[in-house]
Amino acid sequence: MEVQGPRRETSRHRSASRFAIPRPAGRLATILTPAVSLLPAVVALVVVQSLNPAAQRVPTGAARFDLTGAWLATEPGAVAGTTSWLAAPTLGRLQLGALLRVLQGGQSQSVLAAAHGGMLLLTVVQAVLLWWVLRRLSVGGVGAGLATALFGVAPIAIGVHTAVSAVAVAACWLLLAAGLTLGVTRAERIAGGVAAAVAVASAPAVAIVLLPLAVLLALRLRRERRALGGPWARAALSTAAGFVVAAVLIALVMAIAAALPSGAATARLDALTTAQDATPVGGFAAIVLWAGSDPLSLLVAVGAVVLAAVAARDRAITVLVAVGAVASIWPQGGDPVPPLVVLLPLVAAAVARSVDVGVAALGHPLFVRSVLGSAWLTAVGAVLVVAVVAWVVGLSALVRGGDLPVTKVERWVAASVPAGQTVLVGLGVYPDLVGTAKAQVGWYGSGNGATAVPSSVPWSRADYIVVDGSLPSDRTGAAATALGRSLEVATFGTGSAELSVRAVRQAGASVPLKPPTTAAGRAAAALRKSVGMQLAENPRIQLDGRDRALLLAGAVDTRIAIVLAQFVTSHSIAVSGFGVASGDASGIRTVVTISEIDGRNVPSDGTKTGVLLRFLSDLRGQLATRSIDATDSGISAAFRPEPDLIPTG
C-alpha cells in the first residue's frame, strides 16, 4: 500500500487567503475610484481657479487676440468670406466664442467674466479627460488623482488655465482623441480620429505633438494586438480613416465659408488676424515663465519625466514631453501660454507614471528603494501644499466685480465720452467696451515695431486712448503722434492691472500754449489746470477728447471754467470747442462754444438759447464776457485775453 505524504499546495490548488478583499468590496472600490481619485482634484481646481486674482486680469499676449477673436468670430456673418482659418485658430476661437456668448447671457455679466468662466469649464473638461486617458493607460488611481490635481492647482497651471486661449479648446479635443483611440471598439477609434482632426483645425499649433502621438499610439496598438494574437493594422487604419474623412469635411466647410460674400464683420475678423504678429519666434518664454512663477513644480516635472523613462520604462511619455518642450521654444516661443497648454497634460502623464513607481517602491523589501519612493511622493505632495498656500496668500488681491479696472473704464467711457467720438482700446478690453459705449470703439494692434500699427481704426482719428499693459511705450509713427498729443484723463487700477484713459488734443493747433515766465503767470497756470481738472470730471458737461485734453493741460481760461461750473448747477451742456481769441499769442483758450443745453440744440431751440443768453449777459466784473455770438455750431462766449488773471469774484 502506497503511503502518500502531505499534499503540496500549488498555485493551481491554493486556497483563498483570509486576507483577500471580498469580491463585493472590490467592485465597490472600482466604482468609487473616480469619486476618491478624480472628484477631490476637480473640486480643488474649481475652487482655486474661480477664487484667484489671475482670473480677474485683462488678457495680455496671445490671450487678448483669442478673446477678441472669439467675440468677433461669433458675430453674425463673421466667418463668411474669411480666409484666416489656418493663419489663426479661427475655428477654436469660434467654439470659444460660442461658449462665451452662452455664459454671458446677453448683458448679465461682462464679456471678460464670461471668458474666465468659459476657461474654467474648459479646464475642468481637460482635467476629467486627462484622468480618463491616464486610467485607460493603466495608471493607478493614486497616480491619476495626484497628476490631475497638479494639472489643476499648481501655480503654473493656474496661470495657464486662466489665460483665455483657443488652444485650450484644441487640447480638449486632443485629449478626447487620445482616450477614444485607446478604446477597444472600432467606433471608438474612428471617433478618436475625428476628434484629432477637429483638434488640429481648432488650433493648428497642436499638430506639432499630434504626429508623434499618433505614431506612439500605433506602436502601443501593435504591441497589444500582438499579445492578443490579432491584426493591428486594421485597427490603426480605422483611426486614420476617421481623421482623413473629418479633415476633408472640415476643409470643405472652410472653403465654402471662404467663398461666401464677406461683410463688415468679416473685415473686422480678418483685421484681427492682420494685427496679430504670427511670425515664428525662437525663445524660451514658456520655460522662463514656468521657472519664474513655479520652480518647484518644474523640478518635479523634470524628475517625473526621468522616473517615467527609467523606472517605469515608459519611453512614449518622454518622447511626447520632449516634443512639447521643443514646441515651446519654436515656433511658439514668443508667447509662453499656448505651448504650456499642450505641455502640461503631457507632464501630468509623466507625473502619474512616476507616482505609480513611488507607490510600488513603498512596499519594496529594499529599504533604500522604499525611502526613495516615499521621498518622491512627498515631493509631489509638496507641490500641492505650496499651491494651496500660494492660493490662500493671493486671496487678498481679489476685488469685487464692480471694482475691477475694466468695469470702471467701461462706466467712465459710457458716461463721459459723447456719441461720435472715437476710442482706441487694447484688444483685451475691446469686447467689453464695444457694445456698451455710445462712442465708436476700435482696437490697437500688436507691438510689432511697425511705424503704422495695425488697428481697426486709424490712430489719427482717435479722440481717446485706453492704455493697458499691451501697449509698449516705444511706439513710432501714427501711434506715437497720437500718444504724444494725449493727456491722462483718468486712471483705474495699479501695477500691471492699471488702465489709463488719455484724451487726444487737436493736431496742429493754431496757437500753442506758451509756458508762463512770471510768478503771476505760473500761479494763473496752476489755477487753470486745477479748475480744468475739476471741470473735466463734471458729469453734467459733455466734452470730446481734444477739449478735455485742453482743460487738463491748463489751456482753458479760468473764467470759462468758473462760468460753466455755475451754469451746470441747473443744466447739463455739451461743449463743441474752446478757441483762442484773434491776435492772442498766449495760446490760452478764452472762447467757449456751447452746442447743447439739457439735450436741446442751440441756437435752434429758442427756449434754451434764451436761458443761456440771459445767464451770459448777467455776468459782471472779472467774469463778464467780451462778446456773445450765435452760430450754426452753437452759442460762443468770448472773454478778454488776460493770461495772468486770477479771478477773485
Short mmCIF file of N, CA, C and O in Angstrom, two decimals, residues 3-50:
data_model
loop_
_atom_site.label_atom_id
_atom_site.label_comp_id
_atom_site.label_asym_id
_atom_site.label_seq_id
_atom_site.Cartn_x
_atom_site.Cartn_y
_atom_site.Cartn_z
N VAL A 3 1.91 4.83 0.64
CA VAL A 3 1.60 5.90 1.59
C VAL A 3 1.94 7.24 0.96
O VAL A 3 3.07 7.43 0.51
N GLN A 4 0.95 8.13 0.91
CA GLN A 4 1.17 9.46 0.31
C GLN A 4 1.48 10.46 1.40
O GLN A 4 0.86 10.45 2.47
N GLY A 5 2.44 11.26 1.14
CA GLY A 5 2.76 12.32 2.09
C GLY A 5 1.76 13.47 1.98
O GLY A 5 0.80 13.41 1.21
N PRO A 6 1.98 14.50 2.77
CA PRO A 6 1.08 15.67 2.73
C PRO A 6 1.09 16.33 1.35
O PRO A 6 2.14 16.48 0.74
N ARG A 7 -0.08 16.67 0.88
CA ARG A 7 -0.20 17.24 -0.47
C ARG A 7 0.38 18.64 -0.50
O ARG A 7 0.04 19.49 0.32
N ARG A 8 1.25 18.87 -1.46
CA ARG A 8 1.90 20.18 -1.60
C ARG A 8 0.96 21.12 -2.35
O ARG A 8 0.49 20.82 -3.42
N GLU A 9 0.74 22.27 -1.77
CA GLU A 9 -0.18 23.24 -2.37
C GLU A 9 0.51 23.99 -3.51
O GLU A 9 1.64 24.47 -3.35
N THR A 10 -0.09 24.02 -4.62
CA THR A 10 0.44 24.75 -5.76
C THR A 10 -0.45 25.94 -6.03
O THR A 10 -1.52 26.11 -5.43
N SER A 11 0.01 26.75 -6.97
CA SER A 11 -0.78 27.93 -7.30
C SER A 11 -2.14 27.54 -7.87
O SER A 11 -3.10 28.28 -7.77
N ARG A 12 -2.18 26.31 -8.42
CA ARG A 12 -3.44 25.89 -9.03
C ARG A 12 -4.46 25.48 -7.98
O ARG A 12 -5.66 25.56 -8.20
N HIS A 13 -3.94 24.99 -6.85
CA HIS A 13 -4.84 24.46 -5.82
C HIS A 13 -4.81 25.30 -4.55
O HIS A 13 -5.33 24.88 -3.52
N ARG A 14 -4.17 26.48 -4.61
CA ARG A 14 -4.01 27.28 -3.39
C ARG A 14 -5.37 27.77 -2.93
O ARG A 14 -6.17 28.27 -3.73
N SER A 15 -5.60 27.68 -1.66
CA SER A 15 -6.85 28.16 -1.10
C SER A 15 -6.83 29.67 -1.01
O SER A 15 -5.77 30.29 -0.95
N ALA A 16 -7.99 30.23 -0.96
CA ALA A 16 -8.10 31.69 -0.88
C ALA A 16 -7.56 32.18 0.45
O ALA A 16 -7.78 31.58 1.50
N SER A 17 -6.82 33.29 0.37
CA SER A 17 -6.25 33.86 1.59
C SER A 17 -7.35 34.49 2.42
O SER A 17 -8.30 35.07 1.92
N ARG A 18 -7.19 34.40 3.72
CA ARG A 18 -8.19 35.01 4.59
C ARG A 18 -8.09 36.53 4.59
O ARG A 18 -8.97 37.20 5.11
N PHE A 19 -6.97 37.04 4.05
CA PHE A 19 -6.80 38.49 3.96
C PHE A 19 -7.23 39.04 2.60
O PHE A 19 -7.05 40.22 2.34
N ALA A 20 -7.73 38.23 1.70
CA ALA A 20 -8.14 38.70 0.37
C ALA A 20 -9.36 39.62 0.49
O ALA A 20 -10.21 39.44 1.36
N ILE A 21 -9.40 40.62 -0.40
CA ILE A 21 -10.52 41.56 -0.40
C ILE A 21 -11.75 40.84 -0.96
O ILE A 21 -11.69 40.23 -2.02
N PRO A 22 -12.86 40.91 -0.26
CA PRO A 22 -14.08 40.28 -0.78
C PRO A 22 -14.46 40.87 -2.14
O PRO A 22 -14.22 42.04 -2.41
N ARG A 23 -15.06 40.02 -2.96
CA ARG A 23 -15.40 40.46 -4.31
C ARG A 23 -16.34 41.67 -4.33
O ARG A 23 -16.15 42.60 -5.10
N PRO A 24 -17.38 41.72 -3.49
CA PRO A 24 -18.24 42.92 -3.48
C PRO A 24 -17.48 44.19 -3.11
O PRO A 24 -17.72 45.26 -3.69
N ALA A 25 -16.53 44.05 -2.17
CA ALA A 25 -15.74 45.22 -1.79
C ALA A 25 -14.85 45.67 -2.94
O ALA A 25 -14.63 46.87 -3.16
N GLY A 26 -14.34 44.72 -3.70
CA GLY A 26 -13.53 45.08 -4.85
C GLY A 26 -14.32 45.82 -5.91
O GLY A 26 -13.84 46.79 -6.50
N ARG A 27 -15.56 45.34 -6.14
CA ARG A 27 -16.41 46.04 -7.10
C ARG A 27 -16.72 47.45 -6.62
O ARG A 27 -16.73 48.41 -7.41
N LEU A 28 -17.00 47.57 -5.32
CA LEU A 28 -17.30 48.89 -4.77
C LEU A 28 -16.11 49.83 -4.90
O LEU A 28 -16.26 51.02 -5.21
N ALA A 29 -14.89 49.30 -4.66
CA ALA A 29 -13.69 50.12 -4.80
C ALA A 29 -13.52 50.59 -6.25
O ALA A 29 -13.12 51.73 -6.50
N THR A 30 -13.85 49.71 -7.19
CA THR A 30 -13.76 50.10 -8.61
C THR A 30 -14.74 51.21 -8.94
O THR A 30 -14.42 52.16 -9.67
N ILE A 31 -15.95 51.10 -8.38
CA ILE A 31 -16.97 52.11 -8.65
C ILE A 31 -16.60 53.45 -8.01
O ILE A 31 -16.81 54.52 -8.60
N LEU A 32 -16.02 53.39 -6.81
CA LEU A 32 -15.71 54.63 -6.08
C LEU A 32 -14.38 55.25 -6.48
O LEU A 32 -14.06 56.34 -5.98
N THR A 33 -13.61 54.58 -7.33
CA THR A 33 -12.32 55.14 -7.72
C THR A 33 -12.44 56.55 -8.31
O THR A 33 -11.68 57.45 -7.93
N PRO A 34 -13.37 56.81 -9.24
CA PRO A 34 -13.50 58.19 -9.73
C PRO A 34 -13.83 59.19 -8.63
O PRO A 34 -13.32 60.31 -8.61
N ALA A 35 -14.71 58.78 -7.69
CA ALA A 35 -15.10 59.70 -6.62
C ALA A 35 -13.92 60.00 -5.71
O ALA A 35 -13.73 61.13 -5.25
N VAL A 36 -13.12 58.99 -5.40
CA VAL A 36 -12.00 59.17 -4.48
C VAL A 36 -10.79 59.79 -5.18
O VAL A 36 -10.08 60.61 -4.60
N SER A 37 -10.57 59.43 -6.43
CA SER A 37 -9.37 59.87 -7.14
C SER A 37 -9.59 61.15 -7.94
O SER A 37 -8.73 62.03 -7.95
N LEU A 38 -10.74 61.28 -8.62
CA LEU A 38 -10.97 62.41 -9.52
C LEU A 38 -11.71 63.56 -8.87
O LEU A 38 -11.34 64.72 -9.05
N LEU A 39 -12.75 63.26 -8.10
CA LEU A 39 -13.61 64.32 -7.58
C LEU A 39 -12.86 65.34 -6.72
O LEU A 39 -13.06 66.55 -6.90
N PRO A 40 -12.00 64.93 -5.77
CA PRO A 40 -11.28 65.94 -4.99
C PRO A 40 -10.42 66.86 -5.85
O PRO A 40 -10.33 68.07 -5.59
N ALA A 41 -9.79 66.29 -6.88
CA ALA A 41 -8.95 67.11 -7.76
C ALA A 41 -9.79 68.14 -8.51
O ALA A 41 -9.39 69.31 -8.64
N VAL A 42 -10.96 67.74 -9.00
CA VAL A 42 -11.82 68.67 -9.75
C VAL A 42 -12.37 69.76 -8.82
O VAL A 42 -12.42 70.93 -9.20
N VAL A 43 -12.78 69.37 -7.61
CA VAL A 43 -13.30 70.36 -6.66
C VAL A 43 -12.22 71.38 -6.32
O VAL A 43 -12.47 72.60 -6.28
N ALA A 44 -11.00 70.90 -6.06
CA ALA A 44 -9.90 71.82 -5.75
C ALA A 44 -9.62 72.75 -6.93
O ALA A 44 -9.37 73.95 -6.75
N LEU A 45 -9.68 72.20 -8.14
CA LEU A 45 -9.45 73.02 -9.34
C LEU A 45 -10.48 74.14 -9.44
O LEU A 45 -10.13 75.30 -9.68
N VAL A 46 -11.75 73.81 -9.26
CA VAL A 46 -12.81 74.80 -9.39
C VAL A 46 -12.66 75.89 -8.33
O VAL A 46 -12.77 77.09 -8.63
N VAL A 47 -12.39 75.50 -7.09
CA VAL A 47 -12.27 76.49 -6.00
C VAL A 47 -11.07 77.39 -6.22
O VAL A 47 -11.17 78.63 -6.13
N VAL A 48 -9.92 76.80 -6.53
CA VAL A 48 -8.69 77.59 -6.66
C VAL A 48 -8.74 78.50 -7.87
O VAL A 48 -8.36 79.68 -7.79
N GLN A 49 -9.22 78.00 -9.01
CA GLN A 49 -9.21 78.83 -10.21
C GLN A 49 -10.28 79.91 -10.17
O GLN A 49 -10.06 81.03 -10.64
N SER A 50 -11.45 79.61 -9.62
CA SER A 50 -12.52 80.61 -9.59
C SER A 50 -12.24 81.71 -8.58
O SER A 50 -12.64 82.86 -8.78
#
